[in-house]
Amino acid sequence: MTSSIVILTGAGISAESGISTFRDPDGIWAKVDYREVATPEGFAANPARVHQFYNWRRKNVRTVEPNAAHVALARLEHAFPGDFLLVTQNVDSLHERAGSQRLIHMHGQHDQALCNACGGRSAWEDEMSLESRCPACEQTGHMRPDVVWFGEMPYQMERIQAALAACDLFVSIGTSGNVYPAAGFVREAQVTGARTVELNLEPSAGAAHFDETDHGPATRVVPDFVERLLSGRGR
Ligand code: BV8
């Protein structure tokens, strides 16, 4: 019987809500060079370009809703009697809006801002620019989206690694398995003997490391998996 679950999600879980993924043929990185908008160097070189990129994504998320996969994970969290942690690579707020609470945004959140002058974090719903003022220190010219760019350390890694070491079920949903350290979590879970499951539209780069896979749209395969797990048929 499963007693401790860790779930990792990526952009694919939000695709059916209308949010672009990154590496699908029509994905974000097909349109934008990640080095320009998702690296500290890109931000230093042209902060206005990076603010424009995140302002567009922040505005788009306000127009979409969580889908059945987000809702199924919130149902699992609240119905499952054991330990549960949802780790998302996504910076959108759809998991929270679906009711998830035991949640880590390892790559940050684009409705949060970080001040490079004072280190203060604040909720940020609107446009951000070089003129934006930090609510904590009142200085302007130092605000950035509170997201983790390439070359930056993802958030709460110790808490994530402790959960992976203790889990007996690891489920990866809607991620291509290209970005580390998230792409290595399945192997960390395997080392401690966890059962590993991939729920994704198609086999990810790490598909061979999973004990079980169910390939299809998240709004079908995730509720199906949660139903099986909660009814005892999925162990
Ligand atoms: C770091 C910003 C170290 C936020 C992003 C080995 C070990 C450690 C690091 C590295 C390593 N090798 C290389 C690295 C460096 C790098 C990396 O991994 N590079 C890759 C490209 C090789 N990693 C880093 O830099 C990380 N930092 O390691 O720091 C360190 C150590 C000490 C001190 C300082 C630092 C930081 C990585 C985070 C980068 N930030 N974005 C944002 O703007 O969103 S990356 C970006 O990719 C997003 O965060 C995204 O979440 C993430 C992963 O992408 P996916 O979510 O998987 O999305 P993708 O489009 O790829 O795939 C979608 C999947 O869904 C597909 O499989 C598709 O089939 C499926 N799908 C589509 N539709 C559906 C569906 N599934 C179901 N239903 C559907 N309907």
XYZ file of C-alpha atoms and ligand atoms in Angstrom:
315
model
C 0.000 0.000 0.000
C 1.338 3.440 -0.981
C 2.229 5.618 2.005
C 4.160 8.560 0.545
C 3.702 10.211 -2.865
C 5.831 12.766 -4.735
C 4.408 14.204 -7.943
C 6.383 16.269 -10.475
C 4.550 18.319 -13.078
C 5.714 20.244 -16.132
C 4.224 22.415 -18.843
C 2.223 19.537 -20.353
C -0.264 19.529 -17.464
C -1.262 23.107 -18.330
C -1.348 22.578 -22.127
C -5.084 21.723 -22.250
C -5.812 24.859 -20.246
C -4.371 26.820 -23.171
C -0.829 27.525 -21.908
C 1.963 26.782 -24.413
C 4.547 24.171 -23.545
C 8.237 24.862 -24.195
C 9.553 22.101 -26.450
C 6.554 20.974 -28.470
C 6.837 21.942 -32.147
C 4.689 25.062 -31.537
C 6.188 25.618 -28.087
C 7.663 28.742 -26.514
C 11.273 27.882 -27.294
C 10.320 27.515 -30.977
C 9.408 31.219 -30.927
C 11.790 32.726 -28.382
C 15.497 32.096 -27.739
C 15.651 30.870 -24.125
C 19.091 32.471 -23.749
C 17.490 35.912 -24.245
C 14.606 35.522 -21.781
C 15.351 32.656 -19.339
C 18.969 33.315 -18.267
C 20.524 35.906 -15.902
C 22.781 36.974 -18.786
C 19.751 37.622 -21.002
C 18.157 39.729 -18.262
C 21.362 41.718 -17.723
C 21.697 42.338 -21.471
C 18.092 43.394 -22.115
C 15.813 43.514 -19.049
C 12.990 45.189 -21.013
C 12.857 42.148 -23.361
C 12.611 39.761 -20.401
C 9.925 41.871 -18.700
C 7.960 41.879 -21.977
C 8.213 38.045 -22.160
C 6.968 37.493 -18.603
C 4.333 40.237 -18.825
C 2.894 38.383 -21.854
C 2.889 35.024 -20.017
C 1.486 36.535 -16.767
C -1.354 38.189 -18.746
C -2.107 34.938 -20.653
C -2.476 32.889 -17.459
C -5.199 35.252 -16.241
C -7.344 34.188 -19.223
C -7.194 30.417 -18.618
C -8.576 27.972 -16.042
C -7.204 24.858 -14.303
C -8.134 21.656 -16.148
C -9.285 18.177 -14.998
C -5.687 17.091 -14.413
C -4.996 19.947 -11.971
C -8.304 19.214 -10.216
C -7.535 15.481 -9.972
C -4.182 16.198 -8.259
C -5.882 18.482 -5.728
C -8.462 15.713 -5.083
C -5.652 13.185 -4.574
C -3.834 15.488 -2.122
C -6.944 15.942 0.009
C -8.171 12.312 -0.163
C -4.832 10.502 0.235
C -4.125 9.601 3.897
C -0.308 9.425 3.585
C 2.458 11.954 2.877
C 1.987 13.983 -0.307
C 4.112 16.586 -2.102
C 3.441 18.193 -5.481
C 6.573 19.690 -7.108
C 5.915 21.770 -10.198
C 8.343 23.152 -12.755
C 5.538 25.446 -13.893
C 5.443 29.103 -12.946
C 1.677 29.435 -13.528
C -0.775 29.368 -10.601
C -3.164 26.710 -11.954
C -2.326 24.114 -9.270
C -3.191 26.564 -6.470
C -6.358 27.647 -8.272
C -7.400 23.974 -8.525
C -6.955 23.594 -4.735
C -3.444 22.136 -4.359
C -1.741 23.240 -1.121
C 1.273 20.979 -0.446
C 3.021 22.447 -3.467
C 6.547 23.604 -4.353
C 7.234 25.849 -7.366
C 10.837 24.724 -7.925
C 11.227 27.147 -10.857
C 9.436 30.018 -9.100
C 6.187 31.798 -9.963
C 5.603 34.561 -12.439
C 2.920 36.221 -10.232
C 5.663 36.957 -7.719
C 8.454 39.539 -8.000
C 11.967 39.551 -6.546
C 13.878 42.753 -5.806
C 17.553 42.517 -6.741
C 18.319 45.432 -4.395
C 16.821 44.171 -1.111
C 15.974 40.534 -1.880
C 12.343 41.194 -0.974
C 9.609 39.068 -2.617
C 6.139 40.416 -3.354
C 2.985 39.286 -5.147
C 2.924 40.779 -8.650
C -0.154 40.589 -10.884
C 0.468 43.456 -13.301
C 3.090 44.533 -15.789
C 6.657 44.702 -14.498
C 9.305 47.010 -15.952
C 12.532 48.757 -15.133
C 10.420 51.526 -13.629
C 8.645 49.127 -11.211
C 9.059 50.011 -7.539
C 9.834 47.417 -4.863
C 7.033 47.372 -2.236
C 9.608 46.439 0.422
C 12.489 48.893 -0.129
C 10.724 51.442 -2.343
C 13.615 51.441 -4.835
C 12.961 51.309 -8.590
C 14.982 49.632 -11.327
C 15.735 46.379 -9.491
C 12.606 44.213 -9.937
C 12.713 40.834 -11.718
C 10.219 37.986 -12.061
C 10.689 35.522 -9.173
C 11.449 32.630 -11.533
C 14.492 30.315 -11.743
C 16.458 30.816 -14.967
C 19.002 28.463 -16.523
C 22.126 28.439 -14.381
C 20.195 29.436 -11.245
C 19.503 27.088 -8.337
C 15.936 25.768 -8.242
C 14.004 26.492 -5.035
C 13.563 24.198 -2.008
C 15.828 21.454 -3.371
C 16.592 20.060 0.123
C 12.899 19.636 0.877
C 12.351 18.009 -2.524
C 15.262 15.618 -2.126
C 14.104 14.597 1.351
C 10.630 13.838 -0.032
C 12.108 11.815 -2.923
C 14.208 9.788 -0.471
C 11.125 8.960 1.588
C 8.515 8.324 -1.110
C 7.258 4.954 -2.301
C 5.448 6.387 -5.336
C 6.877 8.987 -7.765
C 4.647 10.264 -10.570
C 5.949 12.513 -13.376
C 3.289 14.368 -15.364
C 3.546 16.551 -18.488
C 7.301 17.037 -18.629
C 9.728 16.220 -21.440
C 12.478 15.254 -19.007
C 15.001 17.622 -20.587
C 15.649 20.059 -17.744
C 17.746 19.173 -14.709
C 17.719 18.681 -11.788
C 13.961 17.899 -12.222
C 14.695 15.355 -14.975
C 16.862 13.404 -12.519
C 14.170 13.033 -9.822
C 12.920 9.711 -11.223
C 16.347 8.149 -10.671
C 16.531 9.554 -7.142
C 13.138 7.997 -6.413
C 14.175 4.669 -7.961
C 17.267 4.491 -5.768
C 15.053 4.455 -2.694
C 12.824 1.763 -4.170
C 9.842 3.908 -5.122
C 7.419 2.804 -7.818
C 7.814 5.292 -10.697
C 5.017 6.285 -13.087
C 5.054 8.593 -16.131
C 1.811 10.222 -17.287
C 2.580 12.180 -20.443
C 1.270 12.792 -23.964
C 4.242 10.848 -25.340
C 7.331 9.082 -23.944
C 9.667 11.650 -22.332
C 13.465 11.643 -22.574
C 13.506 9.665 -19.332
C 10.683 7.217 -20.161
C 12.987 4.189 -19.844
C 13.468 4.933 -16.129
C 9.772 4.535 -15.268
C 8.184 1.303 -14.028
C 4.867 2.253 -15.595
C 3.759 4.739 -18.237
C 0.354 5.878 -19.442
C 0.599 8.064 -22.537
C -2.244 10.357 -23.478
C -3.628 13.831 -22.709
C -3.276 14.811 -19.049
C -6.996 15.527 -18.692
C -7.611 11.809 -19.356
C -4.601 9.933 -17.945
C -4.288 11.922 -14.675
C -7.896 11.589 -13.446
C -7.803 7.882 -14.498
C -4.626 7.351 -12.465
C -5.964 9.194 -9.409
C -9.218 7.196 -9.534
C -7.308 3.890 -9.678
C -5.028 4.941 -6.821
C -7.824 6.115 -4.534
C -9.966 3.046 -5.273
C -7.054 0.781 -4.318
C -6.724 -0.681 -7.816
C -3.570 1.401 -8.397
C -1.947 0.225 -5.078
C 20.568 24.352 -12.209
C 12.210 29.489 -16.333
C 22.533 24.383 -10.912
C 10.873 29.626 -15.718
C 13.166 27.358 -16.939
C 22.721 18.498 -14.995
C 22.482 18.752 -13.642
C 22.103 20.011 -13.204
C 21.932 21.053 -14.126
C 22.157 20.817 -15.471
C 22.551 19.536 -15.898
N 22.699 19.595 -17.248
C 22.405 20.853 -17.665
C 22.076 21.620 -16.607
C 21.716 23.032 -16.671
C 20.235 23.279 -16.939
C 19.589 22.255 -17.816
O 18.979 21.316 -17.344
N 19.709 22.454 -19.124
C 19.081 21.511 -20.044
C 18.341 22.270 -21.130
C 20.145 20.587 -20.574
N 19.523 23.357 -15.671
C 19.518 24.523 -14.996
O 20.150 25.498 -15.346
C 18.718 24.550 -13.700
N 19.580 25.073 -12.672
O 20.766 23.219 -12.503
O 21.354 25.045 -11.344
C 23.230 25.257 -9.958
C 24.067 24.676 -9.061
C 24.720 25.470 -8.145
C 24.504 26.841 -8.144
C 23.640 27.416 -9.058
C 22.998 26.636 -9.984
C 17.530 25.508 -13.794
C 16.487 24.987 -14.729
C 15.262 25.902 -14.735
C 15.278 26.722 -15.957
N 14.068 27.530 -16.031
N 12.228 28.274 -17.141
C 9.873 29.826 -16.824
O 10.006 30.818 -17.548
O 8.974 28.978 -16.941
S 13.181 25.973 -17.910
C 11.655 25.529 -18.519
O 11.767 24.114 -18.761
C 10.475 25.672 -17.607
O 10.812 25.942 -16.261
C 9.834 24.287 -17.695
O 9.065 24.038 -16.606
C 11.022 23.453 -17.776
C 10.832 22.013 -18.139
O 10.079 21.950 -19.345
P 8.773 21.011 -19.348
O 7.908 21.455 -18.234
O 9.197 19.600 -19.366
O 8.091 21.440 -20.708
P 8.404 20.865 -22.155
O 7.747 21.747 -23.134
O 9.857 20.572 -22.277
O 7.660 19.431 -22.173
C 6.249 19.371 -22.090
C 5.857 17.907 -22.074
O 4.420 17.822 -21.953
C 6.207 17.159 -23.353
O 6.785 15.907 -23.023
C 4.866 16.958 -24.059
O 4.811 15.719 -24.762
C 3.912 16.913 -22.880
N 2.545 17.338 -23.214
C 2.154 18.267 -24.110
N 0.793 18.364 -24.096
C 0.346 17.490 -23.165
C 1.455 16.842 -22.591
N 1.325 15.901 -21.644
C 0.076 15.595 -21.239
N -1.043 16.174 -21.748
C -0.940 17.122 -22.702
N -2.059 17.690 -23.190
